[in-house]
Amino acid sequence: MSKGAAAASVLMLKKSEDRRQESALREAFKRADSNGDGMLSVDDYHKILQEHNISTTKEEIINLKEIADKNGDGYITRSEFVVGQGKVGTSMEQKADMAFKLMDRNNDGSITKNEMLCATKKLTEKQVAAVFARN
Protein backbone atom coordinates (compact mmCIF):
# COMPACT_ATOMS: atom_id res chain seq x y z
CA MET A 1 0.00 0.00 0.00
CA SER A 2 1.40 3.41 -0.94
CA LYS A 3 1.84 6.22 1.59
CA GLY A 4 -1.01 8.11 -0.08
CA ALA A 5 -3.36 5.13 0.12
CA ALA A 6 -2.39 4.52 3.75
CA ALA A 7 -3.02 8.18 4.60
CA ALA A 8 -6.39 8.08 2.84
CA SER A 9 -7.34 4.92 4.78
CA VAL A 10 -6.39 6.54 8.09
CA LEU A 11 -8.38 9.66 7.21
CA MET A 12 -11.45 7.59 6.28
CA LEU A 13 -11.24 5.65 9.57
CA LYS A 14 -10.90 8.90 11.54
CA LYS A 15 -13.92 10.44 9.82
CA SER A 16 -15.92 7.26 10.43
CA GLU A 17 -14.97 7.33 14.12
CA ASP A 18 -15.91 11.03 14.34
CA ARG A 19 -19.34 10.28 12.85
CA ARG A 20 -19.89 7.41 15.31
CA GLN A 21 -18.83 9.61 18.22
CA GLU A 22 -21.09 12.46 17.12
CA SER A 23 -23.99 10.03 16.69
CA ALA A 24 -23.40 8.63 20.19
CA LEU A 25 -23.26 12.15 21.65
CA ARG A 26 -26.49 13.14 19.90
CA GLU A 27 -28.19 10.00 21.27
CA ALA A 28 -26.88 10.74 24.78
CA PHE A 29 -28.22 14.29 24.49
CA LYS A 30 -31.62 13.01 23.36
CA ARG A 31 -31.83 10.67 26.39
CA ALA A 32 -30.79 13.47 28.76
CA ASP A 33 -33.25 15.99 27.26
CA SER A 34 -36.20 14.79 29.34
CA ASN A 35 -38.77 17.25 27.96
CA GLY A 36 -37.49 17.25 24.37
CA ASP A 37 -36.96 21.01 24.15
CA GLY A 38 -33.44 20.72 22.74
CA MET A 39 -31.80 22.13 25.86
CA LEU A 40 -30.33 20.54 28.97
CA SER A 41 -30.94 22.15 32.31
CA VAL A 42 -28.66 21.62 35.29
CA ASP A 43 -31.19 19.05 36.58
CA ASP A 44 -31.23 17.18 33.22
CA TYR A 45 -27.44 17.03 33.12
CA HIS A 46 -27.17 16.00 36.78
CA LYS A 47 -29.74 13.23 36.33
CA ILE A 48 -27.99 11.65 33.34
CA LEU A 49 -24.61 11.70 35.10
CA GLN A 50 -26.14 10.09 38.18
CA GLU A 51 -27.75 7.40 36.01
CA HIS A 52 -24.27 6.58 34.67
CA ASN A 53 -22.76 6.43 38.19
CA ILE A 54 -20.75 9.62 37.73
CA SER A 55 -20.65 11.28 41.12
CA THR A 56 -21.26 15.03 40.82
CA THR A 57 -23.03 17.77 42.67
CA LYS A 58 -25.38 20.31 41.15
CA GLU A 59 -22.76 22.97 41.89
CA GLU A 60 -20.28 21.10 39.71
CA ILE A 61 -22.84 20.90 36.91
CA ILE A 62 -23.44 24.64 37.24
CA ASN A 63 -19.67 25.19 36.83
CA LEU A 64 -19.66 22.90 33.79
CA LYS A 65 -22.67 24.70 32.33
CA GLU A 66 -20.90 28.04 32.69
CA ILE A 67 -18.08 26.68 30.51
CA ALA A 68 -20.27 24.92 27.94
CA ASP A 69 -23.10 27.49 27.65
CA LYS A 70 -21.62 29.55 24.83
CA ASN A 71 -24.74 31.62 24.13
CA GLY A 72 -25.40 32.42 27.80
CA ASP A 73 -29.04 31.28 27.84
CA GLY A 74 -28.60 29.19 31.00
CA TYR A 75 -28.96 25.85 29.20
CA ILE A 76 -26.73 23.51 27.24
CA THR A 77 -28.02 23.10 23.70
CA ARG A 78 -27.34 20.05 21.55
CA SER A 79 -24.60 21.84 19.59
CA GLU A 80 -22.98 23.13 22.81
CA PHE A 81 -23.13 19.59 24.23
CA VAL A 82 -21.51 18.01 21.15
CA VAL A 83 -18.82 20.72 20.97
CA GLY A 84 -18.21 20.47 24.73
CA GLN A 85 -17.69 16.73 24.46
CA GLY A 86 -14.81 17.04 22.06
CA LYS A 87 -16.10 17.95 18.63
CA VAL A 88 -14.38 20.56 16.47
CA GLY A 89 -13.90 23.84 18.30
CA THR A 90 -12.85 22.44 21.67
CA SER A 91 -9.10 22.46 22.20
CA MET A 92 -7.29 19.96 24.38
CA GLU A 93 -6.60 22.79 26.82
CA GLN A 94 -10.33 23.59 27.05
CA LYS A 95 -11.16 19.91 27.63
CA ALA A 96 -8.50 19.68 30.34
CA ASP A 97 -9.86 22.84 31.97
CA MET A 98 -13.41 21.42 31.98
CA ALA A 99 -12.21 18.13 33.47
CA PHE A 100 -10.17 19.94 36.11
CA LYS A 101 -13.07 22.16 37.14
CA LEU A 102 -15.35 19.14 37.38
CA MET A 103 -12.93 17.33 39.70
CA ASP A 104 -11.96 20.37 41.81
CA ARG A 105 -15.03 20.11 44.03
CA ASN A 106 -14.10 22.86 46.47
CA ASN A 107 -12.76 25.20 43.74
CA ASP A 108 -9.44 25.73 45.52
CA GLY A 109 -7.37 25.28 42.37
CA SER A 110 -6.01 21.83 43.22
CA ILE A 111 -7.34 18.29 43.07
CA THR A 112 -6.97 15.99 46.06
CA LYS A 113 -6.91 12.20 45.93
CA ASN A 114 -10.40 12.17 47.44
CA GLU A 115 -11.74 14.62 44.82
CA MET A 116 -10.32 12.46 42.03
CA LEU A 117 -11.83 9.31 43.55
CA CYS A 118 -15.21 10.97 43.95
CA ALA A 119 -15.19 12.26 40.37
CA THR A 120 -15.18 8.82 38.79
CA LYS A 121 -16.17 5.30 39.66
CA LYS A 122 -13.71 3.89 37.10
CA LEU A 123 -10.51 4.63 39.02
CA THR A 124 -9.42 2.59 42.01
CA GLU A 125 -7.64 4.00 45.05
CA LYS A 126 -4.47 2.28 43.86
CA GLN A 127 -4.70 3.96 40.44
CA VAL A 128 -5.27 7.40 41.98
CA ALA A 129 -2.36 6.86 44.38
CA ALA A 130 -0.17 5.99 41.38
CA VAL A 131 -1.18 9.23 39.63
CA PHE A 132 -0.28 11.27 42.70
CA ALA A 133 2.99 9.36 43.18
CA ARG A 134 4.07 10.31 39.64
CA ASN A 135 3.42 14.02 40.13
PDB file of C-alpha atoms in Angstrom:
ATOM      1  CA  MET A   1       0.000   0.000   0.000  1.00  0.00           C
ATOM      2  CA  SER A   2       1.396   3.407  -0.940  1.00  0.00           C
ATOM      3  CA  LYS A   3       1.836   6.217   1.588  1.00  0.00           C
ATOM      4  CA  GLY A   4      -1.015   8.113  -0.079  1.00  0.00           C
ATOM      5  CA  ALA A   5      -3.362   5.125   0.117  1.00  0.00           C
ATOM      6  CA  ALA A   6      -2.393   4.522   3.747  1.00  0.00           C
ATOM      7  CA  ALA A   7      -3.017   8.177   4.603  1.00  0.00           C
ATOM      8  CA  ALA A   8      -6.389   8.076   2.845  1.00  0.00           C
ATOM      9  CA  SER A   9      -7.337   4.924   4.785  1.00  0.00           C
ATOM     10  CA  VAL A  10      -6.392   6.538   8.091  1.00  0.00           C
ATOM     11  CA  LEU A  11      -8.379   9.657   7.209  1.00  0.00           C
ATOM     12  CA  MET A  12     -11.454   7.587   6.283  1.00  0.00           C
ATOM     13  CA  LEU A  13     -11.236   5.650   9.565  1.00  0.00           C
ATOM     14  CA  LYS A  14     -10.901   8.896  11.545  1.00  0.00           C
ATOM     15  CA  LYS A  15     -13.922  10.437   9.824  1.00  0.00           C
ATOM     16  CA  SER A  16     -15.922   7.257  10.426  1.00  0.00           C
ATOM     17  CA  GLU A  17     -14.972   7.326  14.123  1.00  0.00           C
ATOM     18  CA  ASP A  18     -15.911  11.026  14.338  1.00  0.00           C
ATOM     19  CA  ARG A  19     -19.343  10.277  12.850  1.00  0.00           C
ATOM     20  CA  ARG A  20     -19.894   7.415  15.313  1.00  0.00           C
ATOM     21  CA  GLN A  21     -18.828   9.612  18.216  1.00  0.00           C
ATOM     22  CA  GLU A  22     -21.091  12.456  17.115  1.00  0.00           C
ATOM     23  CA  SER A  23     -23.989  10.031  16.694  1.00  0.00           C
ATOM     24  CA  ALA A  24     -23.398   8.625  20.191  1.00  0.00           C
ATOM     25  CA  LEU A  25     -23.263  12.149  21.648  1.00  0.00           C
ATOM     26  CA  ARG A  26     -26.494  13.138  19.899  1.00  0.00           C
ATOM     27  CA  GLU A  27     -28.186  10.004  21.272  1.00  0.00           C
ATOM     28  CA  ALA A  28     -26.878  10.740  24.780  1.00  0.00           C
ATOM     29  CA  PHE A  29     -28.220  14.286  24.486  1.00  0.00           C
ATOM     30  CA  LYS A  30     -31.615  13.006  23.363  1.00  0.00           C
ATOM     31  CA  ARG A  31     -31.825  10.672  26.393  1.00  0.00           C
ATOM     32  CA  ALA A  32     -30.795  13.475  28.761  1.00  0.00           C
ATOM     33  CA  ASP A  33     -33.248  15.991  27.265  1.00  0.00           C
ATOM     34  CA  SER A  34     -36.201  14.785  29.338  1.00  0.00           C
ATOM     35  CA  ASN A  35     -38.769  17.252  27.962  1.00  0.00           C
ATOM     36  CA  GLY A  36     -37.492  17.251  24.367  1.00  0.00           C
ATOM     37  CA  ASP A  37     -36.961  21.013  24.146  1.00  0.00           C
ATOM     38  CA  GLY A  38     -33.440  20.718  22.738  1.00  0.00           C
ATOM     39  CA  MET A  39     -31.804  22.126  25.862  1.00  0.00           C
ATOM     40  CA  LEU A  40     -30.330  20.540  28.973  1.00  0.00           C
ATOM     41  CA  SER A  41     -30.944  22.146  32.311  1.00  0.00           C
ATOM     42  CA  VAL A  42     -28.663  21.620  35.289  1.00  0.00           C
ATOM     43  CA  ASP A  43     -31.187  19.052  36.575  1.00  0.00           C
ATOM     44  CA  ASP A  44     -31.233  17.180  33.224  1.00  0.00           C
ATOM     45  CA  TYR A  45     -27.440  17.026  33.124  1.00  0.00           C
ATOM     46  CA  HIS A  46     -27.168  15.996  36.783  1.00  0.00           C
ATOM     47  CA  LYS A  47     -29.736  13.228  36.330  1.00  0.00           C
ATOM     48  CA  ILE A  48     -27.991  11.654  33.341  1.00  0.00           C
ATOM     49  CA  LEU A  49     -24.609  11.702  35.097  1.00  0.00           C
ATOM     50  CA  GLN A  50     -26.138  10.090  38.180  1.00  0.00           C
ATOM     51  CA  GLU A  51     -27.749   7.397  36.008  1.00  0.00           C
ATOM     52  CA  HIS A  52     -24.265   6.576  34.673  1.00  0.00           C
ATOM     53  CA  ASN A  53     -22.758   6.428  38.186  1.00  0.00           C
ATOM     54  CA  ILE A  54     -20.753   9.620  37.729  1.00  0.00           C
ATOM     55  CA  SER A  55     -20.651  11.280  41.120  1.00  0.00           C
ATOM     56  CA  THR A  56     -21.257  15.028  40.818  1.00  0.00           C
ATOM     57  CA  THR A  57     -23.031  17.765  42.670  1.00  0.00           C
ATOM     58  CA  LYS A  58     -25.378  20.311  41.154  1.00  0.00           C
ATOM     59  CA  GLU A  59     -22.756  22.975  41.891  1.00  0.00           C
ATOM     60  CA  GLU A  60     -20.276  21.097  39.705  1.00  0.00           C
ATOM     61  CA  ILE A  61     -22.840  20.899  36.914  1.00  0.00           C
ATOM     62  CA  ILE A  62     -23.442  24.638  37.241  1.00  0.00           C
ATOM     63  CA  ASN A  63     -19.674  25.193  36.828  1.00  0.00           C
ATOM     64  CA  LEU A  64     -19.656  22.898  33.793  1.00  0.00           C
ATOM     65  CA  LYS A  65     -22.673  24.703  32.330  1.00  0.00           C
ATOM     66  CA  GLU A  66     -20.900  28.043  32.693  1.00  0.00           C
ATOM     67  CA  ILE A  67     -18.084  26.679  30.511  1.00  0.00           C
ATOM     68  CA  ALA A  68     -20.271  24.919  27.938  1.00  0.00           C
ATOM     69  CA  ASP A  69     -23.096  27.489  27.650  1.00  0.00           C
ATOM     70  CA  LYS A  70     -21.618  29.553  24.831  1.00  0.00           C
ATOM     71  CA  ASN A  71     -24.736  31.624  24.133  1.00  0.00           C
ATOM     72  CA  GLY A  72     -25.402  32.422  27.802  1.00  0.00           C
ATOM     73  CA  ASP A  73     -29.035  31.279  27.837  1.00  0.00           C
ATOM     74  CA  GLY A  74     -28.603  29.186  30.998  1.00  0.00           C
ATOM     75  CA  TYR A  75     -28.963  25.847  29.202  1.00  0.00           C
ATOM     76  CA  ILE A  76     -26.734  23.506  27.244  1.00  0.00           C
ATOM     77  CA  THR A  77     -28.023  23.097  23.702  1.00  0.00           C
ATOM     78  CA  ARG A  78     -27.341  20.046  21.549  1.00  0.00           C
ATOM     79  CA  SER A  79     -24.601  21.839  19.594  1.00  0.00           C
ATOM     80  CA  GLU A  80     -22.983  23.128  22.813  1.00  0.00           C
ATOM     81  CA  PHE A  81     -23.127  19.589  24.225  1.00  0.00           C
ATOM     82  CA  VAL A  82     -21.511  18.013  21.148  1.00  0.00           C
ATOM     83  CA  VAL A  83     -18.822  20.723  20.974  1.00  0.00           C
ATOM     84  CA  GLY A  84     -18.214  20.470  24.728  1.00  0.00           C
ATOM     85  CA  GLN A  85     -17.692  16.733  24.464  1.00  0.00           C
ATOM     86  CA  GLY A  86     -14.806  17.036  22.064  1.00  0.00           C
ATOM     87  CA  LYS A  87     -16.100  17.948  18.625  1.00  0.00           C
ATOM     88  CA  VAL A  88     -14.381  20.558  16.467  1.00  0.00           C
ATOM     89  CA  GLY A  89     -13.895  23.843  18.300  1.00  0.00           C
ATOM     90  CA  THR A  90     -12.847  22.443  21.670  1.00  0.00           C
ATOM     91  CA  SER A  91      -9.104  22.465  22.198  1.00  0.00           C
ATOM     92  CA  MET A  92      -7.287  19.957  24.377  1.00  0.00           C
ATOM     93  CA  GLU A  93      -6.603  22.789  26.823  1.00  0.00           C
ATOM     94  CA  GLN A  94     -10.332  23.588  27.054  1.00  0.00           C
ATOM     95  CA  LYS A  95     -11.160  19.914  27.630  1.00  0.00           C
ATOM     96  CA  ALA A  96      -8.499  19.679  30.336  1.00  0.00           C
ATOM     97  CA  ASP A  97      -9.862  22.838  31.968  1.00  0.00           C
ATOM     98  CA  MET A  98     -13.410  21.417  31.978  1.00  0.00           C
ATOM     99  CA  ALA A  99     -12.209  18.133  33.469  1.00  0.00           C
ATOM    100  CA  PHE A 100     -10.170  19.939  36.110  1.00  0.00           C
ATOM    101  CA  LYS A 101     -13.073  22.162  37.140  1.00  0.00           C
ATOM    102  CA  LEU A 102     -15.352  19.142  37.377  1.00  0.00           C
ATOM    103  CA  MET A 103     -12.926  17.333  39.701  1.00  0.00           C
ATOM    104  CA  ASP A 104     -11.959  20.367  41.811  1.00  0.00           C
ATOM    105  CA  ARG A 105     -15.027  20.106  44.027  1.00  0.00           C
ATOM    106  CA  ASN A 106     -14.098  22.864  46.473  1.00  0.00           C
ATOM    107  CA  ASN A 107     -12.764  25.197  43.742  1.00  0.00           C
ATOM    108  CA  ASP A 108      -9.437  25.730  45.515  1.00  0.00           C
ATOM    109  CA  GLY A 109      -7.366  25.280  42.368  1.00  0.00           C
ATOM    110  CA  SER A 110      -6.013  21.828  43.220  1.00  0.00           C
ATOM    111  CA  ILE A 111      -7.337  18.288  43.066  1.00  0.00           C
ATOM    112  CA  THR A 112      -6.973  15.991  46.055  1.00  0.00           C
ATOM    113  CA  LYS A 113      -6.909  12.204  45.926  1.00  0.00           C
ATOM    114  CA  ASN A 114     -10.395  12.174  47.438  1.00  0.00           C
ATOM    115  CA  GLU A 115     -11.744  14.619  44.822  1.00  0.00           C
ATOM    116  CA  MET A 116     -10.325  12.463  42.031  1.00  0.00           C
ATOM    117  CA  LEU A 117     -11.828   9.305  43.548  1.00  0.00           C
ATOM    118  CA  CYS A 118     -15.213  10.974  43.949  1.00  0.00           C
ATOM    119  CA  ALA A 119     -15.188  12.263  40.370  1.00  0.00           C
ATOM    120  CA  THR A 120     -15.183   8.820  38.793  1.00  0.00           C
ATOM    121  CA  LYS A 121     -16.171   5.301  39.664  1.00  0.00           C
ATOM    122  CA  LYS A 122     -13.714   3.886  37.103  1.00  0.00           C
ATOM    123  CA  LEU A 123     -10.506   4.627  39.024  1.00  0.00           C
ATOM    124  CA  THR A 124      -9.417   2.589  42.014  1.00  0.00           C
ATOM    125  CA  GLU A 125      -7.639   4.004  45.049  1.00  0.00           C
ATOM    126  CA  LYS A 126      -4.472   2.277  43.858  1.00  0.00           C
ATOM    127  CA  GLN A 127      -4.697   3.964  40.444  1.00  0.00           C
ATOM    128  CA  VAL A 128      -5.273   7.395  41.983  1.00  0.00           C
ATOM    129  CA  ALA A 129      -2.358   6.863  44.376  1.00  0.00           C
ATOM    130  CA  ALA A 130      -0.170   5.990  41.377  1.00  0.00           C
ATOM    131  CA  VAL A 131      -1.177   9.232  39.627  1.00  0.00           C
ATOM    132  CA  PHE A 132      -0.280  11.269  42.700  1.00  0.00           C
ATOM    133  CA  ALA A 133       2.987   9.355  43.176  1.00  0.00           C
ATOM    134  CA  ARG A 134       4.071  10.309  39.644  1.00  0.00           C
ATOM    135  CA  ASN A 135       3.422  14.024  40.128  1.00  0.00           C
TER     136      ASN A 135
END
